[in-house]
Coordinates of C-alpha atoms and ligand atoms in Angstrom, one line a residue:
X6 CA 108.7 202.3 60.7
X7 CA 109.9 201.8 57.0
X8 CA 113.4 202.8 55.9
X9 CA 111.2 205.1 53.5
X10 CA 109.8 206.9 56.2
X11 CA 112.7 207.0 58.8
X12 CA 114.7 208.8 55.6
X13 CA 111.8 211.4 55.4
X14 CA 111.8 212.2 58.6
X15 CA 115.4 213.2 58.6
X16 CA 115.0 215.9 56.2
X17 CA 113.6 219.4 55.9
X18 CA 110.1 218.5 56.0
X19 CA 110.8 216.4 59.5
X20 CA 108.8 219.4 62.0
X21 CA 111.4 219.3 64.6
X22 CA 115.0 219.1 62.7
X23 CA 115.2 220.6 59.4
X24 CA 113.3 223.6 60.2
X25 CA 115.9 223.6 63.9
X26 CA 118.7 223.7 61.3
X27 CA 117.3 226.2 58.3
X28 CA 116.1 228.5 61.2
X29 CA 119.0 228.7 63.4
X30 CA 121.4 229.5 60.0
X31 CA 118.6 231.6 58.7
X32 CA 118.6 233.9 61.9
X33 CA 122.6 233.7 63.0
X34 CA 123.6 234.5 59.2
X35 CA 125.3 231.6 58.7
X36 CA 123.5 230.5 56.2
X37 CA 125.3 229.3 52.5
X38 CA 124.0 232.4 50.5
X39 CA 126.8 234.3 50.7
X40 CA 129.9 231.9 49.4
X41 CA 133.1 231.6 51.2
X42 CA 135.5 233.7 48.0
X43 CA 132.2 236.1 48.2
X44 CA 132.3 236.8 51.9
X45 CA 136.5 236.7 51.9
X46 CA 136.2 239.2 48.9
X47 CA 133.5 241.5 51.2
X48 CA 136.0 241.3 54.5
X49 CA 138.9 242.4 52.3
X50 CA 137.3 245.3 50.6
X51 CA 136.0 246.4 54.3
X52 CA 139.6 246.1 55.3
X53 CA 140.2 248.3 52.3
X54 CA 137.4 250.7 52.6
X55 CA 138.2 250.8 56.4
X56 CA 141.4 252.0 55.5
X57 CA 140.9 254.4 52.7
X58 CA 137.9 256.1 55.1
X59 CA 140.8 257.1 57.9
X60 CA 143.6 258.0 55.7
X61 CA 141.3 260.3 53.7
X62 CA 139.8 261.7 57.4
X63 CA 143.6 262.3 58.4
X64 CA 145.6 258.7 59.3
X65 CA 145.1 257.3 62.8
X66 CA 145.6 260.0 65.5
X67 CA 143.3 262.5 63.7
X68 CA 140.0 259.4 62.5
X69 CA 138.9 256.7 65.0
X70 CA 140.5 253.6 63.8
X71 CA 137.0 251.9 65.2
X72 CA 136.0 251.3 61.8
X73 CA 137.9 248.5 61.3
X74 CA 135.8 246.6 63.0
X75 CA 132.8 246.6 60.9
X76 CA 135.2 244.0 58.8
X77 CA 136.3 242.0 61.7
X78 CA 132.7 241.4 63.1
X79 CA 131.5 240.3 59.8
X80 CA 134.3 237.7 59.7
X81 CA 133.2 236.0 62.6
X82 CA 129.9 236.0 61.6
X83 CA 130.9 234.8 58.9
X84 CA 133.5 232.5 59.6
X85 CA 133.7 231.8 63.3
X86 CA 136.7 232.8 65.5
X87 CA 139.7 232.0 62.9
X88 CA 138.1 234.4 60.3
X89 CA 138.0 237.0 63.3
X90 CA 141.5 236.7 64.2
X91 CA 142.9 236.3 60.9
X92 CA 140.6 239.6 60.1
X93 CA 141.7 241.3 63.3
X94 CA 145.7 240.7 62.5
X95 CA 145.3 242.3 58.9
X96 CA 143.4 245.5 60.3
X97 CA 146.1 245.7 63.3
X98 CA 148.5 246.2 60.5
X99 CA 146.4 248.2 57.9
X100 CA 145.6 250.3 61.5
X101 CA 148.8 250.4 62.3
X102 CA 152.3 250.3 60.4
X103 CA 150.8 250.9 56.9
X104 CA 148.6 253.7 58.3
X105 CA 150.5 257.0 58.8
X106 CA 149.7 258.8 62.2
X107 CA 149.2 262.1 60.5
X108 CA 148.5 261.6 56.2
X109 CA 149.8 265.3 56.0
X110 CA 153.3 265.0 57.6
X111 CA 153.3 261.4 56.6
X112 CA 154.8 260.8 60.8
X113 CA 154.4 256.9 61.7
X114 CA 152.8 255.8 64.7
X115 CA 154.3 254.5 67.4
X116 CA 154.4 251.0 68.5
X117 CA 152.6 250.5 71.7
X118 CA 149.4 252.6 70.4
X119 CA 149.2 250.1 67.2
X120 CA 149.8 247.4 69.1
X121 CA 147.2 248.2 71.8
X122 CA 144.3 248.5 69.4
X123 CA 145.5 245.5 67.5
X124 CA 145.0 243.7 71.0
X125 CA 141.1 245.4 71.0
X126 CA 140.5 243.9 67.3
X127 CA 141.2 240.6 68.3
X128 CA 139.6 241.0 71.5
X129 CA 136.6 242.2 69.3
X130 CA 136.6 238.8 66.9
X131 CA 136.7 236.8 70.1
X132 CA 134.2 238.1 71.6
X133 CA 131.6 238.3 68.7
X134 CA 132.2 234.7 67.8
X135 CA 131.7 233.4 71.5
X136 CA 128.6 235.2 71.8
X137 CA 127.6 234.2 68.2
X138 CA 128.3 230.5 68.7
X139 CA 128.3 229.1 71.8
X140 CA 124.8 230.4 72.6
X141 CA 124.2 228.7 68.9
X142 CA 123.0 225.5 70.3
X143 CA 120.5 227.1 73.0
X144 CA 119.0 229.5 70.8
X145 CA 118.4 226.8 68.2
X146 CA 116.6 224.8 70.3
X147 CA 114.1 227.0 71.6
X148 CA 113.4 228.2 68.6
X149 CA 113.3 224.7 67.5
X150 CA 110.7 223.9 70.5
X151 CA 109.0 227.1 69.8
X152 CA 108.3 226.0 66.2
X153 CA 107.1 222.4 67.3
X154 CA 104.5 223.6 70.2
X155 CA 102.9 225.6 67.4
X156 CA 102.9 222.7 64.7
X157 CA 101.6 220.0 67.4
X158 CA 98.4 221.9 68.6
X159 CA 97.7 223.0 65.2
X160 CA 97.7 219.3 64.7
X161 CA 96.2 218.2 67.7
X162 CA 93.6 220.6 66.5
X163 CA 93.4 219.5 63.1
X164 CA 92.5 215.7 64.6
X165 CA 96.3 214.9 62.9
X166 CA 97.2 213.1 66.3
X167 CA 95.9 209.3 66.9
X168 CA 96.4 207.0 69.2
X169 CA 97.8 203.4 68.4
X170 CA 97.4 200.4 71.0
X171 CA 100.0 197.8 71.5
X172 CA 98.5 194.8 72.9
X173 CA 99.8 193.2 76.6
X174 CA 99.7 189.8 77.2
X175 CA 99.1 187.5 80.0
X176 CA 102.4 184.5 79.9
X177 CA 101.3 182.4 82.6
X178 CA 100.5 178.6 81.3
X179 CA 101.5 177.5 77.7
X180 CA 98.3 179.6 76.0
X181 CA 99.8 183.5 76.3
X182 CA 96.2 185.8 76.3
X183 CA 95.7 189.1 75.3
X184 CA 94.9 191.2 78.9
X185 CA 95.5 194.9 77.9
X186 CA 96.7 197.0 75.6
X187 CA 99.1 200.6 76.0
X188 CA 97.7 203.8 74.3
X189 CA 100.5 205.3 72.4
X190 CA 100.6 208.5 70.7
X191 CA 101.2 209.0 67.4
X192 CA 101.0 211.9 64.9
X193 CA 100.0 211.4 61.3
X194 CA 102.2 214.5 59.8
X195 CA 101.1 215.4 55.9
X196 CA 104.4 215.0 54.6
X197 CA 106.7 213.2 57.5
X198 CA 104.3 211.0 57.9
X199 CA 103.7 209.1 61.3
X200 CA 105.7 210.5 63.7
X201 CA 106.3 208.9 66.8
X202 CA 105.7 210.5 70.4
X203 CA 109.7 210.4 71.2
X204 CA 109.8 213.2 68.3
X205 CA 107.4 215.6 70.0
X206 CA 105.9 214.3 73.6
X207 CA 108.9 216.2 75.7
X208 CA 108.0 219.2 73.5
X209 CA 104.5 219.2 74.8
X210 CA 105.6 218.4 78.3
X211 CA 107.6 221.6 78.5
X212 CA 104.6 223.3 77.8
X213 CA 100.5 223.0 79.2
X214 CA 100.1 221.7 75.5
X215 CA 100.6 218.0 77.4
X216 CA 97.4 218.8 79.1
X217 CA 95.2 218.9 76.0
X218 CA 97.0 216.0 74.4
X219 CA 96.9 213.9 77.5
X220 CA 93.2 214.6 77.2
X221 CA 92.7 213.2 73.5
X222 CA 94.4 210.4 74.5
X223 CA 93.0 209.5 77.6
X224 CA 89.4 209.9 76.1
X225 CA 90.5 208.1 73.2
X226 CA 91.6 205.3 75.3
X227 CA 88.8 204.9 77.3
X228 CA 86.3 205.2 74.4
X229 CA 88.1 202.3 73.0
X230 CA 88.2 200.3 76.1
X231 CA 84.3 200.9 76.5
X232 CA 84.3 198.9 73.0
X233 CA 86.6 196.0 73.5
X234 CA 84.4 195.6 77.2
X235 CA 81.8 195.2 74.5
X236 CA 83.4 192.7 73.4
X237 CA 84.9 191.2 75.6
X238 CA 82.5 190.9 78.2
X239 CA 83.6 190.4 81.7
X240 CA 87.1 189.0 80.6
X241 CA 90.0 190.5 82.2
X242 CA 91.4 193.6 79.8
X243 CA 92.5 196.8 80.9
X244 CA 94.6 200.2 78.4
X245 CA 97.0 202.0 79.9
X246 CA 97.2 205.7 79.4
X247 CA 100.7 207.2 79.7
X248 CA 101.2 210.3 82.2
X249 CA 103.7 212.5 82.4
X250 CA 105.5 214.2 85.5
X251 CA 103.9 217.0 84.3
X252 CA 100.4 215.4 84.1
X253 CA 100.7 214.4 87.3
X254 CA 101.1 217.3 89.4
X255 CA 98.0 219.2 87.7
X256 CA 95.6 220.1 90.0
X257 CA 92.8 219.2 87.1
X258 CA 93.8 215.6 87.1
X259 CA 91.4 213.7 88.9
X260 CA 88.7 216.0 87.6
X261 CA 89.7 215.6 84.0
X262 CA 89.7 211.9 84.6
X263 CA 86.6 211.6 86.6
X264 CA 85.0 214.2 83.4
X265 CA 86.5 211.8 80.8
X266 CA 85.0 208.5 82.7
X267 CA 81.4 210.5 83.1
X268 CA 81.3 211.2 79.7
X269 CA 82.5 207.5 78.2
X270 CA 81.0 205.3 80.5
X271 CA 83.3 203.2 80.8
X272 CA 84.3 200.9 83.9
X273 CA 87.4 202.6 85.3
X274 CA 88.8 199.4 86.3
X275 CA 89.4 199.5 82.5
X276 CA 92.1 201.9 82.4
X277 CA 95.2 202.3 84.1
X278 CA 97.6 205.0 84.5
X279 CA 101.9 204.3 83.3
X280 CA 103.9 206.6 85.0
X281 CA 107.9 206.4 85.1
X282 CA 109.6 206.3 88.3
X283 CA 111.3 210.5 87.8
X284 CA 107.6 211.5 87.4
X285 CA 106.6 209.7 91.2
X286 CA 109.9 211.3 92.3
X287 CA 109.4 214.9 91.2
X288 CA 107.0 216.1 93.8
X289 CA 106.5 212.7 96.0
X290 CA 103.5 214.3 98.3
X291 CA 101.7 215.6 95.3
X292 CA 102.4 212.2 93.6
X293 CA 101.0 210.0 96.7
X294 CA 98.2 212.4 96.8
X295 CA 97.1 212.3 92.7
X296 CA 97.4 208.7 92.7
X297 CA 95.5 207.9 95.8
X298 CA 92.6 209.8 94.0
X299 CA 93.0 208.0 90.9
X300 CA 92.7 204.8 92.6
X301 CA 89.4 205.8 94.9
X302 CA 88.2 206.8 91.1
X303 CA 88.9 203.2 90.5
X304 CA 91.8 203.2 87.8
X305 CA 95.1 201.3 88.2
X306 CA 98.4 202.4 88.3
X307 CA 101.8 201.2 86.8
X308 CA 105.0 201.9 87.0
X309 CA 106.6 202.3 83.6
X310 CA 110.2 201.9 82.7
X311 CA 110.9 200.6 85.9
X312 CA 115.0 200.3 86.2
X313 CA 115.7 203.8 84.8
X314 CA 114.7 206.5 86.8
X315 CA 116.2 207.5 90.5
X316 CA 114.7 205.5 92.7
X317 CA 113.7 202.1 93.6
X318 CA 111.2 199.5 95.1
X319 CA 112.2 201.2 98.5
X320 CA 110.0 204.5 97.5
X321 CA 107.8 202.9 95.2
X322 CA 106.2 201.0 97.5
X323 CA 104.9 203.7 99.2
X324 CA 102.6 204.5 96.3
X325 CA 99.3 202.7 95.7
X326 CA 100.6 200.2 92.3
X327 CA 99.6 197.4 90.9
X328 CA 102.1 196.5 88.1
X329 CA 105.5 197.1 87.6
X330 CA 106.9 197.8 83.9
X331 CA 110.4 196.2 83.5
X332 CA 112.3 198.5 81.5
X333 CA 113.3 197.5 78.0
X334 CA 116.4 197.9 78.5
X335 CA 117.1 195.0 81.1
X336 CA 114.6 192.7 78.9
X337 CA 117.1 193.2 75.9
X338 CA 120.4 191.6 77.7
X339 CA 119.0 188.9 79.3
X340 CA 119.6 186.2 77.4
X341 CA 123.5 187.0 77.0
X342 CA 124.0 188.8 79.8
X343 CA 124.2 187.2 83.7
X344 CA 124.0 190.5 85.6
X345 CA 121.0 191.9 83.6
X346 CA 119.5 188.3 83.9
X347 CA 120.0 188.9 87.8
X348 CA 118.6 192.2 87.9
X349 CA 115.3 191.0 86.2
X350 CA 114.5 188.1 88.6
X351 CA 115.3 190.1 91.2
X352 CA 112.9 192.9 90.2
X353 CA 110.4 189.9 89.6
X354 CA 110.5 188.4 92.8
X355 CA 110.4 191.8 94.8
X356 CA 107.5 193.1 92.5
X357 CA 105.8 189.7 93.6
X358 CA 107.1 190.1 97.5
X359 CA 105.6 193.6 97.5
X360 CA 101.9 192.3 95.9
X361 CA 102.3 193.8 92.5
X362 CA 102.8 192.3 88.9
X363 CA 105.7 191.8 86.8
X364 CA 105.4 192.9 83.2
X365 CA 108.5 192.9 80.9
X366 CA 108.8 195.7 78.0
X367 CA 110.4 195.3 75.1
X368 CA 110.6 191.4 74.3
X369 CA 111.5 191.0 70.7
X370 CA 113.2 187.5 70.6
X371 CA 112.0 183.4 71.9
X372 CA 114.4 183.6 74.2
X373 CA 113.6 186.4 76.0
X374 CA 110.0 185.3 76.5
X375 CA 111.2 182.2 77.5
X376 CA 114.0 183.2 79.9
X377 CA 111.0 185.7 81.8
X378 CA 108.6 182.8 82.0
X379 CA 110.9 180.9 83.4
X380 CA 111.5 183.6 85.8
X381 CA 107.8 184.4 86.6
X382 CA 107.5 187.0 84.6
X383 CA 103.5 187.6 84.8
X384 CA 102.6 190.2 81.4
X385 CA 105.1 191.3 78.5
X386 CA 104.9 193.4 75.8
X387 CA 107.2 193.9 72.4
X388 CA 107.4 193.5 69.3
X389 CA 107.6 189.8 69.3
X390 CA 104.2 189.2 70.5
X391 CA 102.3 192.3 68.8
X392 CA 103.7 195.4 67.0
X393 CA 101.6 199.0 68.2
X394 CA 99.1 199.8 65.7
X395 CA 95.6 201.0 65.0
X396 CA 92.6 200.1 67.4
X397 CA 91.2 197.5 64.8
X398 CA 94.5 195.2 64.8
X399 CA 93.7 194.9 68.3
X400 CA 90.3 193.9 67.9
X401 CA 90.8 191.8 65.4
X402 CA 93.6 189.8 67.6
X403 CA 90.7 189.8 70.1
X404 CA 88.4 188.2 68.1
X405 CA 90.3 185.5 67.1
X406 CA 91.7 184.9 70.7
X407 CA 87.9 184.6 71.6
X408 CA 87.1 182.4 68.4
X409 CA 90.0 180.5 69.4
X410 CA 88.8 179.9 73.1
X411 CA 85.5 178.9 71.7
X412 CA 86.7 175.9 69.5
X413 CA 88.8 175.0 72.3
X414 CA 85.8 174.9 75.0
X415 CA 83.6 173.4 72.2
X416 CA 86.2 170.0 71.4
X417 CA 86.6 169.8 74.7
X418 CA 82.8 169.5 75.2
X419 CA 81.3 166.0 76.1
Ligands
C2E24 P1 106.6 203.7 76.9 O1 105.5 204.1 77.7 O2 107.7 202.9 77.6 O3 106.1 202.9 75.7 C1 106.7 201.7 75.1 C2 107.5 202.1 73.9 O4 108.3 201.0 73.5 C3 106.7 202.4 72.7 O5 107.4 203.4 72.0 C4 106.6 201.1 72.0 O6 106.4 201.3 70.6 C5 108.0 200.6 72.2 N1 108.1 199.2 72.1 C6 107.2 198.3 72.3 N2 107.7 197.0 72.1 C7 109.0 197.2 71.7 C8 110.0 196.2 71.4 O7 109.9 195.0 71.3 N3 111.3 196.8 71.1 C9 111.5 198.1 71.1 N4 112.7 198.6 70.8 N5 110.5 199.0 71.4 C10 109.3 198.5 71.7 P2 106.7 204.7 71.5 O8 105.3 204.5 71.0 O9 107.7 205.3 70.5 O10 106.6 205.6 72.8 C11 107.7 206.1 73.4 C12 107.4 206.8 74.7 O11 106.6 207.9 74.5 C13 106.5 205.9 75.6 O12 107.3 205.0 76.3 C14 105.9 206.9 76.5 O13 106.8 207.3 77.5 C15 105.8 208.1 75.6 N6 104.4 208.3 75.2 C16 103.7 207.6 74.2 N7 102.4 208.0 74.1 C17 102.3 208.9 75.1 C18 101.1 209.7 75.6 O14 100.0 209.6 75.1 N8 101.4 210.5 76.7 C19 102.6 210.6 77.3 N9 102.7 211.4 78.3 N10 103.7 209.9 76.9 C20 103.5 209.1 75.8
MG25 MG1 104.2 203.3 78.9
MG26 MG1 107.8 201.8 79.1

């Protein structure tokens, strides 16, 4: 992503934070429209006005001194808990030894009853302002999630979301092959412009909204992997499709899938399913279950971000997988760092121990790929080898991977 575009999507016109921030003020009144000397100038003539009311109704014993705290509430609104105090001492002494107990007689109050609903006042501010703020962060996120659910299916409605591949390679030998590529969201916003899924996936997976756009995707996917077969021919290739915990335990799975490979054709030993390892764990019997049926359908299953969730090869291999993502994360301290080095070949060996294959995520430097194929490391994705991007970069590194094997076969012809 350019700088450009990273910028834009930090300000207003970014769908999930600007509008979380103009919102939230909008609704708690805490916006900048009213200036600070403004709203100090509106608490003091309240203070005043709160004042002149009960003196003209009689002083303190004979008007309810309640008033006041029209002027303390609007300080913490306004200014958070010091406004309210600082408003709640002045009306404890505008309530109390500057107003008279009866205006006639001109007799002053005593002490303890001034003092008492000085101690209400501030116990007013406080109050206000903790209810006002520290539900501030809550309130502005659902309305902030709120918001984005209803942007995102007009979008996915609108045909706004896309889905961009990022080709996986095969590292065995010295020639590294293109064998698969990952489906990854992405949504092409009018003015933020391509946003990526971190910004509004766990949006759609707190709501059913991650059915619909697991659907485009997976479609999407397996259209596009009924063309590269095309092209490809019997070579090895498969696309994963991402699932979420979510995803997983819908009943409509299997059907949707078994739908979606009805309806494209396509071989489903062409697509696989990347699922992390807190998805598996949510509902293990309902996991086991879903993915045994994906598998009779004929679709592989990975593990993605393997390393970060809560449980381990122990449970995993319980469930019916054939690759195992190595978490970025690990992939990114290997080359300096012994333990994470340790943890990666140790992950690789078990992966191979247990049957599976061992890709690693994330590889952006030489050294990396070359530490992982050293360790037997079988597939790897990052940005070294290929950046995600529209279908046709894909193909096009496909065709010249096949041009290339073609020269190659044809020089080493007799
Ligand atoms: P993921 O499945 O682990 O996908 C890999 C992420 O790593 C992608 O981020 C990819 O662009 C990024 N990546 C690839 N190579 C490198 C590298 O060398 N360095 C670094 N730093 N990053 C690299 P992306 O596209 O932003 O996707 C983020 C996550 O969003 C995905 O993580 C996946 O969990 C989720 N996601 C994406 N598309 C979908 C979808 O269609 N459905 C669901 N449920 N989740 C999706
Ligand atoms: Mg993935
Ligand atoms: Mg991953």
């Amino acid at each position: 992503m350019t700088q450009r575009m990273a910028q834009r999507l930090d300000t207003t016109e970014d769908p999930a934070g600007g509008w979380q921030q103009r919102m939230s003020g909008r609704i708690l009144g805490t916006t900048a429209l009213a200036r600070p000397l403004v709203a100090v100038a509106v608490t003091l003539a309240m203070l005043g006005g709160s004042w002149l009311i009960v003196y003209n109704l009689g002083g303190a014993d004979e008007a309810p001194s309640l008033v006041f705290c029209v002027a303390i509430i609007f300080a913490g609104v306004r200014f958070g808990a010091l406004g309210a105090l600082v408003t709640a001492l002045a009306a404890t002494v505008l309530a109390g030894p500057l107003l008279p107990a009866d205006t006639a007689t001109g007799a002053a109050q005593e002490f303890h009853r001034w003092a008492t609903r000085g101690l209400f006042f501030v116990a007013i501010g406080l109050f206000v302002t903790l209810f006002l703020y520290e539900g501030r962060p809550l309130r502005a996120s659902a309305l902030a999630t709120i918001q984005m659910h209803r942007l995102l299916r007009r979008a996915l409605a609108a045909g706004d979301l896309e889905v961009h591949y990022q080709p996986i390679f095969d590292i065995h030998g010295r020639q590294k092959r293109i064998v698969g590529a990952e489906a990854l969201a992405r949504w092409r916003h009018p003015k933020a412009g391509l946003v990526g899924p971190d910004r509004f996936i766990p949006v759609a997976e707190r709501t059913e909204l991650i059915h619909d756009l697991g659907e485009m995707v997976l479609r999407e996917a397996a259209r596009q992997a009924g063309r590269w077969s095309e092209l490809i021919g019997r070579g090895r290739f498969v696309v994963g499709v991402n699932l979420s915990a979510r995803q997983l335990t819908d009943p409509d799975l299997v059907a949707r899938v078994r739908q979606c490979l009805d309806d494209t054709h396509v071989d489903p030993r062409r697509l696989c399913f990347e699922i992390t390892e807190t998805a598996f764990m949510r509902d293990t019997e309902i996991s086991a279950d879903r993915l045994a049926e994906l598998r009779v359908l004929g679709c592989g299953i990975w593990v993605d971000d393997f390393g970060t969730g809560y449980s381990s090869l122990a449970h995993v291999h319980r469930f019916p997988i054939d690759t195992i993502k190595i978490d970025s994360g690990f992939v990114k301290h290997i080359v300096h760092d012994d333990r994470a080095a340790s943890i990666v070949s140790t992950i690789i060996e078990l992966t191979h121990t247990l049957g599976y294959q061992a890709l690693a995520e994330g590889i952006e430097t030489a050294e990396q790929l070359q530490i992982l194929k050293t360790m037997g490391c079988d597939l790897a994705q990052g940005y070294l080898l290929a950046m995600p991007g529209p279908a046709e970069e894909t193909t096009s590194a496909l065709m010249a991977q096949a041009a290339k094997k073609r020269r190659h076969s044809q020089t080493r012809a007799p």
